[in-house]
Coordinates of C-alpha atoms and ligand atoms in Angstrom, one line a residue:
X1 CA -12.6 36.3 -37.6
X2 CA -13.5 33.4 -35.3
X3 CA -10.4 31.6 -35.9
X4 CA -7.8 34.0 -34.2
X5 CA -10.0 34.0 -31.2
X6 CA -10.0 30.3 -31.0
X7 CA -6.3 30.2 -31.5
X8 CA -5.9 32.6 -28.6
X9 CA -8.2 30.6 -26.4
X10 CA -6.1 27.4 -26.8
X11 CA -3.1 28.5 -24.6
X12 CA -5.5 29.8 -22.0
X13 CA -7.3 26.5 -21.9
X14 CA -4.1 24.5 -21.6
X15 CA -3.1 26.8 -18.7
X16 CA -6.4 26.2 -17.0
X17 CA -6.0 22.4 -17.5
X18 CA -2.5 22.6 -16.1
X19 CA -3.6 24.3 -12.9
X20 CA -6.6 22.1 -12.6
X21 CA -4.6 18.9 -12.8
X22 CA -2.3 20.2 -10.1
X23 CA -5.1 21.6 -8.0
X24 CA -5.6 21.1 -4.3
X25 CA -7.3 17.8 -5.0
X26 CA -4.0 16.2 -5.8
X27 CA -1.4 18.4 -4.2
X28 CA -1.0 17.9 -0.5
X29 CA -2.0 14.3 -0.6
X30 CA 1.0 12.4 0.6
X31 CA 2.2 9.5 2.7
X32 CA 4.4 10.4 5.6
X33 CA 6.0 7.2 6.9
X34 CA 8.1 8.7 9.6
X35 CA 11.2 10.2 7.9
X36 CA 10.0 9.1 4.5
X37 CA 7.6 11.1 2.4
X38 CA 5.8 9.9 -0.7
X39 CA 3.9 12.5 -2.8
X40 CA 1.7 12.1 -5.8
X41 CA 0.1 8.7 -4.9
X42 CA -3.6 8.8 -4.5
X43 CA -4.6 6.3 -1.9
X44 CA -8.2 6.2 -3.2
X45 CA -6.8 4.7 -6.5
X46 CA -5.2 1.8 -4.6
X47 CA -8.4 1.1 -2.7
X48 CA -10.5 1.2 -5.9
X49 CA -8.1 -1.2 -7.6
X50 CA -8.2 -3.6 -4.7
X51 CA -12.0 -3.4 -4.2
X52 CA -12.5 -4.4 -7.8
X53 CA -10.6 -7.7 -7.1
X54 CA -11.3 -8.3 -3.5
X55 CA -14.2 -10.7 -3.7
X56 CA -12.5 -12.9 -6.3
X57 CA -9.2 -12.9 -4.6
X58 CA -10.4 -13.5 -1.1
X59 CA -12.7 -16.3 -2.2
X60 CA -9.6 -18.3 -3.4
X61 CA -8.2 -18.2 0.1
X62 CA -9.4 -21.3 1.8
X63 CA -7.1 -21.2 4.9
X64 CA -8.9 -19.6 7.7
X65 CA -7.5 -19.0 11.1
X66 CA -4.2 -17.6 9.7
X67 CA -3.4 -14.0 9.2
X68 CA -0.1 -13.1 7.7
X69 CA -0.3 -9.3 8.3
X70 CA -1.3 -9.8 11.9
X71 CA -1.3 -7.3 14.6
X72 CA 2.2 -8.1 15.9
X73 CA 3.4 -7.1 12.4
X74 CA 1.6 -3.8 12.0
X75 CA 0.0 -2.6 15.2
X76 CA 1.8 0.1 17.2
X77 CA 4.6 0.4 14.7
X78 CA 6.2 3.7 15.4
X79 CA 6.5 6.4 12.7
X80 CA 10.2 5.7 12.7
X81 CA 9.7 2.0 12.1
X82 CA 7.0 2.7 9.5
X83 CA 9.4 3.7 6.7
X84 CA 11.5 0.5 6.9
X85 CA 8.4 -1.6 7.4
X86 CA 6.4 -0.3 4.4
X87 CA 9.5 -0.5 2.2
X88 CA 10.2 -4.2 3.2
X89 CA 6.5 -5.2 2.9
X90 CA 6.0 -3.5 -0.5
X91 CA 9.2 -5.0 -1.9
X92 CA 8.1 -8.4 -0.7
X93 CA 4.6 -7.9 -2.2
X94 CA 6.1 -6.9 -5.5
X95 CA 8.9 -9.5 -5.8
X96 CA 7.1 -12.4 -4.3
X97 CA 3.3 -12.0 -4.1
X98 CA 2.5 -10.0 -7.2
X99 CA 5.1 -11.8 -9.3
X100 CA 3.5 -15.1 -8.5
X101 CA -0.1 -13.9 -8.7
X102 CA 0.1 -12.4 -12.2
X103 CA -1.0 -15.6 -14.0
X104 CA -4.0 -15.8 -11.7
X105 CA -4.8 -12.2 -12.3
X106 CA -4.9 -13.0 -16.1
X107 CA -7.0 -16.0 -15.4
X108 CA -9.5 -14.1 -13.3
X109 CA -9.6 -11.2 -15.7
X110 CA -8.5 -8.7 -13.1
X111 CA -5.2 -7.7 -14.7
X112 CA -6.0 -4.0 -15.1
X113 CA -6.7 -3.5 -11.4
X114 CA -3.8 -5.8 -10.5
X115 CA -1.5 -3.6 -12.6
X116 CA -2.8 -0.4 -11.1
X117 CA -2.0 -1.7 -7.7
X118 CA 1.4 -3.0 -8.7
X119 CA 2.4 0.2 -10.4
X120 CA 1.4 2.3 -7.4
X121 CA 3.4 0.0 -5.1
X122 CA 6.4 0.4 -7.4
X123 CA 6.0 4.2 -7.3
X124 CA 5.8 4.2 -3.5
X125 CA 8.8 2.0 -3.1
X126 CA 10.9 4.1 -5.5
X127 CA 10.0 7.3 -3.7
X128 CA 10.7 6.0 -0.2
X129 CA 14.2 7.3 0.3
X130 CA 15.2 7.4 3.9
X131 CA 18.7 8.4 4.8
X132 CA 20.9 5.4 5.6
X133 CA 21.4 6.6 9.1
X134 CA 17.7 6.8 9.9
X135 CA 17.1 3.4 8.3
X136 CA 19.9 1.9 10.4
X137 CA 18.7 3.2 13.7
X138 CA 15.2 1.8 13.4
X139 CA 15.8 -1.2 11.3
X140 CA 16.1 -3.8 14.0
X141 CA 12.7 -3.5 15.6
X142 CA 11.0 -2.9 12.2
X143 CA 12.9 -5.8 10.7
X144 CA 11.7 -8.1 13.5
X145 CA 8.1 -7.1 12.5
X146 CA 8.8 -7.9 8.9
X147 CA 10.3 -11.3 9.8
X148 CA 7.2 -12.2 11.7
X149 CA 5.2 -11.7 8.5
X150 CA 7.8 -13.5 6.3
X151 CA 8.0 -16.5 8.6
X152 CA 4.2 -16.9 8.6
X153 CA 4.3 -16.6 4.8
X154 CA 6.9 -19.3 4.5
X155 CA 5.0 -21.7 6.8
X156 CA 2.2 -22.0 4.2
X157 CA 2.3 -23.8 0.9
X158 CA 3.6 -21.3 -1.6
X159 CA 0.5 -20.9 -3.7
X160 CA -1.7 -20.6 -0.7
X161 CA 0.6 -18.1 0.9
X162 CA 0.6 -15.9 -2.2
X163 CA -3.2 -16.0 -2.5
X164 CA -3.6 -15.2 1.2
X165 CA -1.1 -12.4 1.1
X166 CA -2.8 -10.9 -1.9
X167 CA -6.2 -11.1 -0.2
X168 CA -4.7 -9.2 2.8
X169 CA -3.8 -6.1 0.7
X170 CA -6.8 -4.4 2.4
X171 CA -5.1 -4.9 5.8
X172 CA -2.0 -3.3 4.3
X173 CA -3.9 -0.4 2.8
X174 CA -5.8 0.2 6.1
X175 CA -2.5 0.4 7.9
X176 CA -1.0 2.7 5.2
X177 CA -4.0 4.9 5.6
X178 CA -2.8 5.9 9.0
X179 CA 0.2 7.6 7.3
X180 CA -1.8 9.3 4.6
X181 CA -2.4 13.0 4.8
X182 CA -5.1 15.0 2.9
X183 CA -3.9 18.5 2.5
X184 CA -1.6 20.4 4.8
X185 CA -4.1 21.4 7.5
X186 CA -5.0 18.0 8.6
X187 CA -2.0 16.0 9.7
X188 CA -3.2 12.6 10.8
X189 CA -0.8 10.6 12.7
X190 CA -1.1 6.9 13.3
X191 CA -3.4 6.0 16.1
X192 CA -2.4 2.7 17.4
X193 CA -5.2 0.3 18.3
X194 CA -8.1 1.8 16.4
X195 CA -7.5 0.5 12.9
X196 CA -10.7 -0.3 11.4
X197 CA -10.1 -3.8 10.2
X198 CA -8.2 -7.0 10.8
X199 CA -5.2 -5.5 12.6
X200 CA -7.4 -6.1 15.5
X201 CA -8.2 -9.5 14.2
X202 CA -11.8 -9.1 13.1
X203 CA -11.4 -9.6 9.4
X204 CA -11.6 -12.7 7.2
X205 CA -9.3 -15.4 8.2
X206 CA -8.5 -13.7 11.4
X207 CA -7.3 -16.1 14.0
X208 CA -5.9 -14.5 17.1
Ligands
LIG301 C1 -0.3 -1.9 21.2 O1 -0.3 -1.0 22.2 C2 -1.4 -1.2 23.1 C3 -1.4 -0.1 24.1 O2 -0.1 0.2 24.6 C4 -1.2 -2.6 23.8 O3 -2.3 -2.8 24.7 C5 -1.2 -3.6 22.7 O4 -1.0 -4.9 23.3 C6 -0.1 -3.3 21.7 N1 -0.2 -4.3 20.6 C7 0.8 -5.0 20.2 C8 0.5 -6.0 19.1 O5 1.9 -4.9 20.6

């Protein structure tokens, strides 16, 4: 007699799990980079992945006085610029920084967190889909910001640059946080100038 009851309970349970997994905790968390929206990425997961590696990674960076993601790159970027900028930066991180850091991640035994971060960056890039027109109209000023970053990167020795750029992921996440919205009631827009770390130049290796 117990078994039919259990059988009936199963679909109910899976229904509950279904609603639970799509509950308000996840739904409504999204990035809004100007015209580009990215749903389904949990910022907290990116932070946790980076926090798990941060000390190891940043300890390898011996060049102080240089910051790649400096304030001229990120600070005061308009919402319209933000979509192009995040797209350009994340692509660069994936194709250049992460690609060249993977062996180190294995060596330092941080591959799991490294992969979590990389996978989330891939998801964000793949979901950023601005219309061509919007991309074009803002690309020049946003591109100039990106070039500042890229030029600073190229001025360093390759390995040092990769290490430094990876250690600056917290600066990147802090900036991205400005475009992250928890739920629909609280739309937070970027507030230039009051980023908590390093965009104002107070973090590690800050030099301006
Ligand atoms: C950002 O805007 C503030 C206020 O307008 C300005 O003082 C500051 O110099 C700007 N920062 C950059 C990097 O342009």
